[in-house]
Amino acid sequence: MSEFQTVLFALNEGFVATLKLFVVTLVGSIPLGLIICFGSMNRWAPLGALGRRRYARQQGLLRSLEDGGSVTVGEGDKARPLGEAEARRLAKRLGFWAKVFTGFRPLSLLSRLVVWVIRGTPLMLQLYIIFYVPGMIMDHNPWSFSEGRFAAAAVMFVINYACYFSEIYRGGIQGVPVGQQEAGEVLGMTKGQIFRHVTLLQMIKRIVPPMANEVITLVKDTSLARIISYQEVIWAGYAFMKGSHGISGLIWPLFFTGVYYLIFNGVVSFLLGRLERKLEFFR
Amino acid sequence: MSVLEVKNLEKHFDKTKVLNDISFTLEKGQALSIIGSSGSGKTTLLRCLNFLETPDSGSISVNGELLFDAADPATRREADVRRKRLHFGLVFQSFNLFPQYTALQNVTLAPELLAREREDYKSKKKEINAAIEAEGRELLEAMGLTDRAGHYPHQLSGGQQQRVAIARALAMHPDILCFDEPTSALDPELTGEVLRVIRSLAEQHTTMIIVTHEMGFARDVSDRIIFMDEGFIVEQGGSEVISNPQMERTRRFLSGYGK
């Protein structure tokens, strides 16, 4: 086998590993992103009733102040009249807590916290953490099985890309005019039916261009997995510098990996472009 | 018995009161027009009837059934809202057709989804959907859109889109069909074709509530007219509300239309 063939063979093998990480990341992060997106848009406010009660009391207080009526607090024997300044302070306090209670949406907060942390730190750092930290706090390394490096990288890539996707989805859903939702509602559709039959396709149409961007970035980002020694294509190219398959000191295989990325991204762009054109049947 | 009975409806947006003690009734087969300047609460009233907004107080009854009563929490359950909505149809000012569906699909989508809840749906799926499609085509034909059934909304003119929207609302067989300024987004040439359709619906005694700025049209087709200003009903009655208004405020409003 010539040197060229040996290198090509090794690079092909590396690229298969790259593709594997790419495909698994996409398959995992596209649906997980939707879940995170629903999480961050979730309006569940367990303390909402407390907030609404305070808001109603505040409004009542303000109204009676405007009408010049007397304001009392407490009930029965404990009732006492309030001066205007004191009543205004009370109204302000009620308004503050009303906002706090109605604004407390734990699911949304949690989702947005996760997105903030994941998007706010480098993927490289996240890969180190997911691969090394469990072994440090447990008495054995959970990633020590044969595909452990791939599994660790895949989990982190899925979570990382899901966070980016969730924000793209959110933008896509919020970009669909409110009138679409309302039209579905007055036709007696359920929330789920409106999402599946009305919003979803319009959202997909909107998110294809930004998603194409992310997907192309993902193709290249898979190379980060080599820092936990996942043997993808750049790892395979670099190996010929250090020594691999009886060859060492060879630098061109590393540069040649660029061709793999370029061709594969060409295919991805082409397919996403086709999808975009397919969705041009409506506006 | 009235089809619709609205009692003492009130609605605030924060501190501004947009609906103030709104009460009226509507008889079966009658057309009611609501006129008034922008911001007078007409659209909010329609949205309350269609459960897109929740009134702060007052009640709404259809065919004697109490659908909404602000004082009775049992009538405010989210789960029932969907069924209650079906008493009303709403045609929007901006059409709001579903862009990814053809004219026919826009009309048949909601009836098809609703039919899935029928007990015999699984066994008679084909017949049911065929019947829905046939009715959809009929409705489009009645709107003069036979040859537009397979067109997507963006391939239709504004007037055609609004007529599809009317067919879509009619496909759910609402007791009361509401129009929210159905021609305000159309240029004068296209306004006519939509008004003709609404007029023919009135002639077939469709129970309707029409929010409109077309005074001549309102006077001609309506059995009843309500004039609203700043959230209040200033004047209500027959077509004389437009042809011979009693209140100074109504006269001032109508004089803006050169009548």
Coordinates of C-alpha atoms in Angstrom, one line a residue:
Chain A
M1 CA 0.0 0.0 0.0
S2 CA 1.4 3.4 -0.9
E3 CA 1.8 6.1 1.7
F4 CA -1.0 8.1 0.1
Q5 CA -3.4 5.1 0.3
T6 CA -2.4 4.5 3.9
V7 CA -3.1 8.1 4.9
L8 CA -6.4 8.2 3.0
F9 CA -7.5 5.0 4.6
A10 CA -6.8 6.4 8.1
L11 CA -8.4 9.7 7.3
N12 CA -11.5 7.9 6.0
E13 CA -11.8 6.0 9.2
G14 CA -11.5 9.3 11.2
F15 CA -14.1 10.9 9.0
V16 CA -16.6 8.1 9.7
A17 CA -16.1 8.9 13.4
T18 CA -16.7 12.6 12.7
L19 CA -19.9 11.7 10.8
K20 CA -21.1 9.5 13.6
L21 CA -20.8 12.3 16.1
F22 CA -22.4 14.7 13.7
V23 CA -25.4 12.5 13.0
V24 CA -26.0 11.5 16.6
T25 CA -25.8 15.1 17.7
L26 CA -28.4 16.2 15.2
V27 CA -30.7 13.3 15.9
G28 CA -30.5 14.0 19.7
S29 CA -30.4 17.8 19.7
I30 CA -33.2 18.6 17.3
P31 CA -35.9 17.1 19.6
L32 CA -34.2 18.0 22.8
G33 CA -34.0 21.6 21.6
L34 CA -37.8 21.6 21.2
I35 CA -38.2 20.4 24.7
I36 CA -35.9 23.1 26.1
C37 CA -37.7 25.7 23.9
F38 CA -41.0 24.7 25.3
G39 CA -39.4 24.9 28.8
S40 CA -38.2 28.4 28.3
M41 CA -41.6 29.5 26.9
N42 CA -43.5 27.7 29.6
R43 CA -45.8 30.1 31.5
W44 CA -46.5 27.9 34.5
A45 CA -46.4 30.2 37.6
P46 CA -47.3 28.2 40.7
L47 CA -47.5 31.4 42.8
G48 CA -49.6 33.2 40.2
A49 CA -52.7 33.2 42.3
L50 CA -50.9 34.9 45.1
G51 CA -49.7 37.5 42.7
R52 CA -53.1 38.1 41.1
R53 CA -54.7 38.5 44.5
R54 CA -52.1 41.2 45.4
Y55 CA -52.6 42.9 42.1
A56 CA -56.4 43.0 42.6
R57 CA -55.9 44.4 46.1
Q58 CA -53.5 47.0 44.7
Q59 CA -56.0 48.1 42.0
G60 CA -58.8 48.3 44.6
L61 CA -56.5 50.4 46.9
L62 CA -55.6 52.8 44.1
R63 CA -59.2 53.1 43.0
S64 CA -60.4 54.0 46.5
L65 CA -57.5 56.5 46.8
E66 CA -58.5 58.1 43.6
D67 CA -62.2 58.3 44.7
G68 CA -61.0 59.9 47.9
G69 CA -62.5 57.1 50.0
S70 CA -61.0 55.9 53.2
V71 CA -58.5 53.0 53.1
T72 CA -58.4 50.5 55.9
V73 CA -56.3 47.4 56.5
G74 CA -56.9 44.4 58.6
E75 CA -60.3 42.9 59.4
G76 CA -62.7 43.0 62.3
D77 CA -61.2 44.4 65.5
K78 CA -57.8 44.8 64.0
A79 CA -59.0 47.1 61.2
R80 CA -57.3 50.5 61.2
P81 CA -57.4 53.4 58.8
L82 CA -54.4 54.2 56.6
G83 CA -53.1 57.6 55.7
E84 CA -52.6 58.4 52.0
A85 CA -48.8 58.2 52.1
E86 CA -49.0 54.9 53.9
A87 CA -51.6 53.5 51.5
R88 CA -49.5 54.5 48.5
R89 CA -46.5 52.6 50.1
L90 CA -48.7 49.6 50.6
A91 CA -49.9 49.7 47.0
K92 CA -46.4 49.9 45.8
R93 CA -45.4 46.9 47.9
L94 CA -48.4 44.9 46.7
G95 CA -47.5 45.8 43.1
F96 CA -43.9 44.6 43.7
W97 CA -44.9 41.2 45.1
A98 CA -47.6 40.8 42.5
K99 CA -44.9 41.1 39.9
V100 CA -42.5 38.7 41.7
F101 CA -45.2 36.0 42.3
T102 CA -46.7 36.1 38.7
G103 CA -43.2 36.3 37.3
F104 CA -41.9 33.3 39.1
R105 CA -42.0 30.6 36.4
P106 CA -39.7 27.8 37.6
L107 CA -39.7 25.7 34.3
S108 CA -38.9 28.7 32.2
L109 CA -36.3 29.9 34.7
L110 CA -34.6 26.5 34.8
S111 CA -34.5 26.2 31.0
R112 CA -33.1 29.7 30.6
L113 CA -30.5 29.0 33.2
V114 CA -29.4 25.9 31.4
V115 CA -29.2 27.7 28.1
W116 CA -27.3 30.6 29.6
V117 CA -24.7 28.3 31.2
I118 CA -24.3 26.1 28.1
R119 CA -24.1 28.9 25.6
G120 CA -22.0 31.0 27.9
T121 CA -19.1 28.6 28.3
P122 CA -16.8 27.0 25.6
L123 CA -17.8 23.6 24.3
M124 CA -14.2 22.6 24.8
L125 CA -14.4 23.2 28.5
Q126 CA -17.8 21.4 28.7
L127 CA -16.2 18.3 27.0
Y128 CA -13.4 18.3 29.6
I129 CA -15.9 18.6 32.4
I130 CA -18.2 15.9 31.2
F131 CA -15.3 13.5 30.5
Y132 CA -13.2 14.0 33.6
V133 CA -15.4 15.3 36.4
P134 CA -17.6 12.2 36.9
G135 CA -14.5 10.1 37.4
M136 CA -13.2 12.6 40.0
I137 CA -16.4 12.5 42.1
M138 CA -17.3 8.9 41.7
D139 CA -15.0 6.0 42.5
H140 CA -14.8 4.9 38.9
N141 CA -14.9 6.6 35.5
P142 CA -18.3 6.0 33.9
W143 CA -16.9 6.6 30.5
S144 CA -14.3 3.8 30.7
F145 CA -16.2 1.5 28.3
S146 CA -15.0 1.0 24.7
E147 CA -17.1 3.7 23.1
G148 CA -16.9 5.9 26.3
R149 CA -15.2 8.8 24.6
F150 CA -17.7 8.9 21.8
A151 CA -20.6 8.6 24.4
A152 CA -19.2 11.5 26.5
A153 CA -18.7 13.7 23.4
A154 CA -22.1 12.8 22.0
V155 CA -23.9 13.7 25.3
M156 CA -22.2 17.0 25.5
F157 CA -22.7 17.9 21.9
V158 CA -26.4 17.0 22.1
I159 CA -26.9 19.2 25.1
N160 CA -24.8 22.0 23.7
Y161 CA -26.5 22.1 20.3
A162 CA -30.0 21.6 21.8
C163 CA -29.5 24.9 23.7
Y164 CA -28.6 26.8 20.5
F165 CA -31.4 25.1 18.6
S166 CA -33.9 25.9 21.4
E167 CA -33.3 29.6 20.9
I168 CA -33.7 29.3 17.1
Y169 CA -37.0 27.4 17.6
R170 CA -38.2 30.1 20.1
G171 CA -37.5 32.8 17.6
G172 CA -39.2 30.7 14.9
I173 CA -42.3 30.2 17.0
Q174 CA -42.5 33.8 18.1
G175 CA -42.1 34.9 14.5
V176 CA -45.4 33.3 13.5
P177 CA -48.0 36.0 13.7
V178 CA -50.3 35.8 16.8
G179 CA -53.3 35.9 14.3
Q180 CA -52.4 32.4 13.2
Q181 CA -52.8 31.1 16.8
E182 CA -56.0 33.1 17.2
A183 CA -57.5 31.9 14.0
G184 CA -56.9 28.3 15.2
E185 CA -58.4 29.1 18.5
V186 CA -61.6 30.6 17.2
L187 CA -62.0 27.5 14.9
G188 CA -62.1 25.4 18.1
M189 CA -58.6 23.7 17.7
T190 CA -56.7 22.6 20.8
K191 CA -53.4 24.1 21.6
G192 CA -51.6 20.9 20.5
Q193 CA -53.5 20.9 17.2
I194 CA -52.7 24.5 16.6
F195 CA -49.0 23.8 17.1
R196 CA -48.9 20.7 15.0
H197 CA -51.2 21.8 12.1
V198 CA -50.7 25.5 12.0
T199 CA -47.5 26.8 13.7
L200 CA -45.0 24.0 13.2
L201 CA -44.5 24.2 9.4
Q202 CA -44.5 28.0 9.5
M203 CA -41.9 27.8 12.2
I204 CA -39.8 25.3 10.2
K205 CA -39.8 27.6 7.2
R206 CA -38.5 30.4 9.3
I207 CA -35.8 28.4 11.0
V208 CA -34.2 26.7 8.0
P209 CA -31.6 29.4 7.3
P210 CA -30.4 29.9 10.9
M211 CA -30.5 26.1 11.4
A212 CA -28.3 25.6 8.3
N213 CA -25.8 28.0 9.9
E214 CA -25.7 25.9 13.1
V215 CA -25.5 22.6 11.2
I216 CA -22.5 23.7 9.2
T217 CA -20.9 25.0 12.4
L218 CA -21.6 21.6 14.0
V219 CA -19.8 19.8 11.1
K220 CA -16.7 21.7 12.0
D221 CA -17.2 21.7 15.8
T222 CA -17.0 17.9 15.9
S223 CA -13.3 18.4 15.7
L224 CA -13.4 19.7 19.3
A225 CA -14.0 16.1 20.4
R226 CA -10.4 15.3 19.9
I227 CA -9.5 17.0 23.1
I228 CA -10.9 14.0 24.9
S229 CA -9.1 11.8 22.4
Y230 CA -12.1 11.0 20.3
Q231 CA -10.5 9.7 17.2
E232 CA -12.2 11.9 14.5
V233 CA -10.7 13.1 11.3
I234 CA -8.4 15.8 12.6
W235 CA -7.1 13.5 15.2
A236 CA -6.3 11.0 12.4
G237 CA -4.6 13.7 10.3
Y238 CA -2.5 14.9 13.2
A239 CA -1.5 11.4 14.1
F240 CA 0.8 11.3 11.0
M241 CA 2.9 14.1 12.4
K242 CA 3.5 12.3 15.7
G243 CA 3.7 8.8 14.1
S244 CA 1.0 6.5 13.0
H245 CA 0.8 3.5 10.7
G246 CA 4.6 3.5 10.5
I247 CA 4.6 7.1 9.1
S248 CA 5.7 10.2 11.1
G249 CA 6.6 13.8 10.5
L250 CA 4.0 14.1 7.7
I251 CA 2.1 17.4 7.9
W252 CA -0.1 17.3 4.7
P253 CA -2.6 14.8 6.1
L254 CA -3.6 17.3 8.7
F255 CA -4.2 20.0 6.1
F256 CA -5.9 17.5 3.8
T257 CA -8.7 16.9 6.4
G258 CA -10.0 20.3 5.3
V259 CA -11.1 18.7 2.0
Y260 CA -13.3 16.3 3.9
Y261 CA -15.0 19.2 5.8
L262 CA -15.4 21.2 2.6
I263 CA -17.0 18.4 0.6
F264 CA -19.3 17.4 3.4
N265 CA -20.4 20.9 4.1
G266 CA -21.1 21.3 0.4
V267 CA -23.5 18.3 0.6
V268 CA -25.1 19.7 3.7
S269 CA -25.6 23.1 2.2
F270 CA -27.1 21.6 -0.9
L271 CA -29.6 19.5 1.0
L272 CA -30.7 22.4 3.2
G273 CA -31.0 24.6 0.2
R274 CA -33.3 22.0 -1.3
L275 CA -35.4 22.0 1.9
E276 CA -35.6 25.7 1.8
R277 CA -36.8 25.7 -1.8
K278 CA -39.3 22.9 -1.0
L279 CA -40.9 25.2 1.6
E280 CA -41.2 28.1 -0.9
F281 CA -44.7 26.8 -1.9
F282 CA -46.2 29.1 0.8
R283 CA -45.3 32.5 2.1
Chain B
M1 CA -85.6 33.7 23.0
S2 CA -82.5 35.6 21.9
V3 CA -79.6 33.7 20.4
L4 CA -77.2 36.0 22.2
E5 CA -77.6 37.8 25.4
V6 CA -74.7 40.0 26.7
K7 CA -75.1 41.5 30.1
N8 CA -73.1 44.3 31.8
L9 CA -69.8 43.3 30.1
E10 CA -66.7 45.2 31.4
K11 CA -63.1 44.9 30.4
H12 CA -60.0 46.7 31.6
F13 CA -56.6 46.8 30.1
D14 CA -54.5 47.8 33.2
K15 CA -56.1 51.1 34.2
T16 CA -58.1 51.9 31.0
K17 CA -61.6 50.7 30.9
V18 CA -62.2 49.5 27.3
L19 CA -65.7 48.1 27.8
N20 CA -68.2 49.7 30.1
D21 CA -71.5 48.1 31.0
I22 CA -72.1 46.6 27.6
S23 CA -75.5 44.9 27.3
F24 CA -77.4 43.9 24.2
T25 CA -79.3 41.0 22.7
L26 CA -79.4 39.5 19.3
E27 CA -82.3 37.5 17.7
K28 CA -81.8 34.5 15.5
G29 CA -81.3 35.4 11.8
Q30 CA -80.6 39.1 12.6
A31 CA -77.5 41.1 11.5
L32 CA -76.1 43.5 14.1
S33 CA -73.6 46.1 13.1
I34 CA -71.3 47.8 15.6
I35 CA -70.0 51.2 14.6
G36 CA -67.8 53.7 16.3
S37 CA -64.4 55.3 16.0
S38 CA -61.2 53.4 16.5
G39 CA -60.5 52.6 20.1
S40 CA -64.1 52.6 21.1
G41 CA -64.0 49.0 22.1
K42 CA -65.7 47.3 19.2
T43 CA -63.0 44.9 18.4
T44 CA -62.4 44.1 22.1
L45 CA -66.1 43.3 22.4
L46 CA -65.9 40.8 19.5
R47 CA -62.8 39.3 21.0
C48 CA -64.6 38.8 24.3
L49 CA -67.4 37.0 22.6
N50 CA -64.9 34.7 20.9
F51 CA -63.0 34.1 24.2
L52 CA -59.9 35.7 22.9
E53 CA -60.2 38.1 25.8
T54 CA -61.7 37.5 29.2
P55 CA -64.1 40.1 30.5
D56 CA -63.6 41.4 34.0
S57 CA -67.3 41.3 34.8
G58 CA -70.6 40.6 33.1
S59 CA -72.1 37.5 31.4
I60 CA -72.6 36.0 27.9
S61 CA -75.4 33.6 27.1
V62 CA -76.1 31.8 23.8
N63 CA -79.4 30.1 23.2
G64 CA -80.2 30.5 26.9
E65 CA -77.0 28.7 28.0
L66 CA -74.8 30.7 30.2
L67 CA -71.4 30.5 28.5
F68 CA -69.5 33.0 30.6
D69 CA -70.2 34.7 33.9
A70 CA -67.3 36.6 35.5
A71 CA -68.9 36.0 38.9
D72 CA -69.1 32.3 38.4
P73 CA -65.7 30.6 38.3
A74 CA -67.3 27.4 37.0
T75 CA -68.0 29.1 33.6
R76 CA -64.3 30.2 33.3
R77 CA -62.7 26.8 33.1
E78 CA -60.1 26.7 30.4
A79 CA -61.1 23.2 29.3
D80 CA -64.6 24.2 28.3
V81 CA -63.6 27.3 26.4
R82 CA -62.9 25.4 23.3
R83 CA -66.4 24.0 23.0
K84 CA -67.9 27.3 23.9
R85 CA -66.0 29.0 21.1
L86 CA -67.7 26.9 18.6
H87 CA -70.9 28.9 19.1
F88 CA -69.1 31.8 17.5
G89 CA -67.2 32.3 14.3
L90 CA -64.8 35.1 13.7
V91 CA -63.6 36.7 10.5
F92 CA -60.5 38.8 11.1
Q93 CA -59.5 42.1 9.6
S94 CA -56.2 40.6 8.5
F95 CA -57.8 37.3 7.2
N96 CA -55.3 35.2 9.1
L97 CA -55.6 32.3 6.6
F98 CA -53.1 29.5 7.2
P99 CA -50.5 30.1 4.5
Q100 CA -49.3 26.5 4.1
Y101 CA -52.8 25.3 3.2
T102 CA -54.8 25.8 0.0
A103 CA -58.1 27.6 0.1
L104 CA -60.0 24.3 0.4
Q105 CA -57.6 23.0 3.1
N106 CA -58.1 26.2 5.0
V107 CA -61.8 25.6 5.0
T108 CA -61.7 21.9 5.9
L109 CA -58.8 21.7 8.4
A110 CA -60.8 22.6 11.5
P111 CA -63.8 20.4 10.7
E112 CA -61.5 17.5 10.0
L113 CA -59.7 17.9 13.3
L114 CA -63.0 18.2 15.1
A115 CA -64.4 15.1 13.4
R116 CA -61.6 13.0 14.8
E117 CA -63.3 13.2 18.1
R118 CA -66.4 11.5 16.8
E119 CA -67.0 8.0 18.1
D120 CA -67.5 6.6 14.6
Y121 CA -64.5 8.4 13.1
K122 CA -62.2 5.3 12.8
S123 CA -64.8 3.2 11.0
K124 CA -66.1 6.0 8.8
K125 CA -63.0 8.1 8.3
K126 CA -63.3 8.2 4.5
E127 CA -67.0 9.1 4.3
I128 CA -66.6 11.8 7.0
N129 CA -63.7 13.5 5.3
A130 CA -65.3 13.2 1.9
A131 CA -68.4 14.9 3.3
I132 CA -66.3 17.6 4.9
E133 CA -64.4 18.2 1.6
A134 CA -67.7 18.3 -0.4
E135 CA -69.1 20.9 2.0
G136 CA -65.8 22.9 1.8
R137 CA -66.1 23.0 -2.0
E138 CA -69.8 24.1 -1.7
L139 CA -68.9 26.9 0.7
L140 CA -66.1 28.1 -1.7
E141 CA -68.6 27.9 -4.5
A142 CA -71.0 30.1 -2.6
M143 CA -68.2 32.6 -2.1
G144 CA -67.6 32.6 -5.9
L145 CA -64.2 30.8 -5.5
T146 CA -64.8 27.5 -7.2
D147 CA -61.7 27.8 -9.4
R148 CA -59.6 29.0 -6.5
A149 CA -59.9 25.9 -4.2
G150 CA -56.4 24.7 -5.0
H151 CA -54.7 28.1 -4.6
Y152 CA -52.5 29.1 -1.7
P153 CA -53.4 32.3 0.2
H154 CA -50.4 34.2 -1.3
Q155 CA -51.8 33.4 -4.7
L156 CA -55.1 35.1 -3.9
S157 CA -56.1 38.7 -3.8
G158 CA -57.1 40.3 -0.5
G159 CA -60.8 40.1 -1.3
Q160 CA -60.5 36.4 -2.3
Q161 CA -58.5 35.7 0.9
Q162 CA -61.2 37.3 3.0
R163 CA -63.9 35.3 1.2
V164 CA -62.0 32.1 2.0
A165 CA -61.8 33.2 5.6
I166 CA -65.6 33.6 5.6
A167 CA -66.0 30.1 4.2
R168 CA -63.6 28.8 6.8
A169 CA -65.7 30.4 9.6
L170 CA -69.0 29.1 8.1
A171 CA -67.6 25.5 7.9
M172 CA -67.8 25.3 11.7
H173 CA -71.5 26.2 11.6
P174 CA -71.4 28.9 14.2
D175 CA -74.6 30.2 15.8
I176 CA -73.3 33.7 15.4
L177 CA -70.8 34.8 12.8
C178 CA -68.6 37.8 13.8
F179 CA -66.8 40.1 11.4
D180 CA -64.0 42.3 12.7
E181 CA -63.7 45.1 10.2
P182 CA -63.7 42.6 7.3
T183 CA -62.9 45.1 4.6
S184 CA -60.5 47.5 6.4
A185 CA -57.4 45.8 5.0
L186 CA -58.8 45.9 1.4
D187 CA -58.7 48.6 -1.2
P188 CA -62.1 50.0 -2.4
E189 CA -62.3 47.7 -5.4
L190 CA -61.9 44.6 -3.4
T191 CA -64.2 45.8 -0.6
G192 CA -67.2 45.4 -2.8
E193 CA -66.8 41.7 -3.4
V194 CA -66.5 41.0 0.3
L195 CA -69.5 43.2 1.2
R196 CA -71.6 41.4 -1.5
V197 CA -70.9 38.1 0.2
I198 CA -71.8 39.4 3.6
R199 CA -74.9 40.9 2.2
S200 CA -76.0 37.6 0.7
L201 CA -75.4 36.0 4.1
A202 CA -77.7 38.6 5.6
E203 CA -80.3 37.8 3.0
Q204 CA -80.1 34.1 4.0
H205 CA -80.7 35.2 7.6
T206 CA -77.3 34.3 9.0
T207 CA -77.0 35.6 12.5
M208 CA -74.1 38.0 12.4
I209 CA -72.3 40.7 14.3
I210 CA -70.4 43.1 12.0
V211 CA -67.9 45.6 13.2
T212 CA -67.5 47.9 10.3
H213 CA -66.6 51.4 9.1
E214 CA -68.8 51.0 6.0
M215 CA -71.8 53.1 7.2
G216 CA -73.9 52.8 4.1
F217 CA -73.5 49.0 4.1
A218 CA -74.2 48.8 7.9
R219 CA -77.4 50.8 7.4
D220 CA -78.6 48.6 4.5
V221 CA -77.9 45.1 5.8
S222 CA -78.3 45.4 9.5
D223 CA -81.4 44.7 11.5
R224 CA -79.8 46.4 14.5
I225 CA -77.1 48.9 15.0
I226 CA -75.0 49.7 18.0
F227 CA -72.9 52.9 18.2
M228 CA -70.0 52.7 20.7
D229 CA -67.8 55.4 22.0
E230 CA -65.0 55.1 24.7
G231 CA -66.2 51.7 25.7
F232 CA -69.9 52.6 26.2
I233 CA -72.9 51.8 24.0
V234 CA -74.1 55.3 23.2
E235 CA -77.0 54.4 21.1
Q236 CA -78.6 51.3 19.8
G237 CA -81.6 50.5 17.6
G238 CA -82.6 49.8 14.0
S239 CA -81.1 51.4 10.9
E240 CA -82.3 54.8 12.2
V241 CA -79.2 54.9 14.4
I242 CA -77.4 55.8 11.1
S243 CA -80.1 57.5 9.1
N244 CA -81.5 59.5 12.0
P245 CA -79.3 59.4 15.1
Q246 CA -80.7 60.7 18.4
M247 CA -77.5 61.3 20.3
E248 CA -75.3 64.3 19.6
R249 CA -72.2 62.0 19.9
T250 CA -73.5 59.7 17.2
R251 CA -74.3 62.6 14.9
R252 CA -70.8 64.0 15.3
F253 CA -69.3 60.6 14.5
L254 CA -71.4 60.1 11.4
S255 CA -70.8 63.6 10.1
G256 CA -67.2 62.5 9.7
Y257 CA -68.5 60.1 7.0
G258 CA -70.2 62.9 5.1
K259 CA -73.7 61.7 5.7

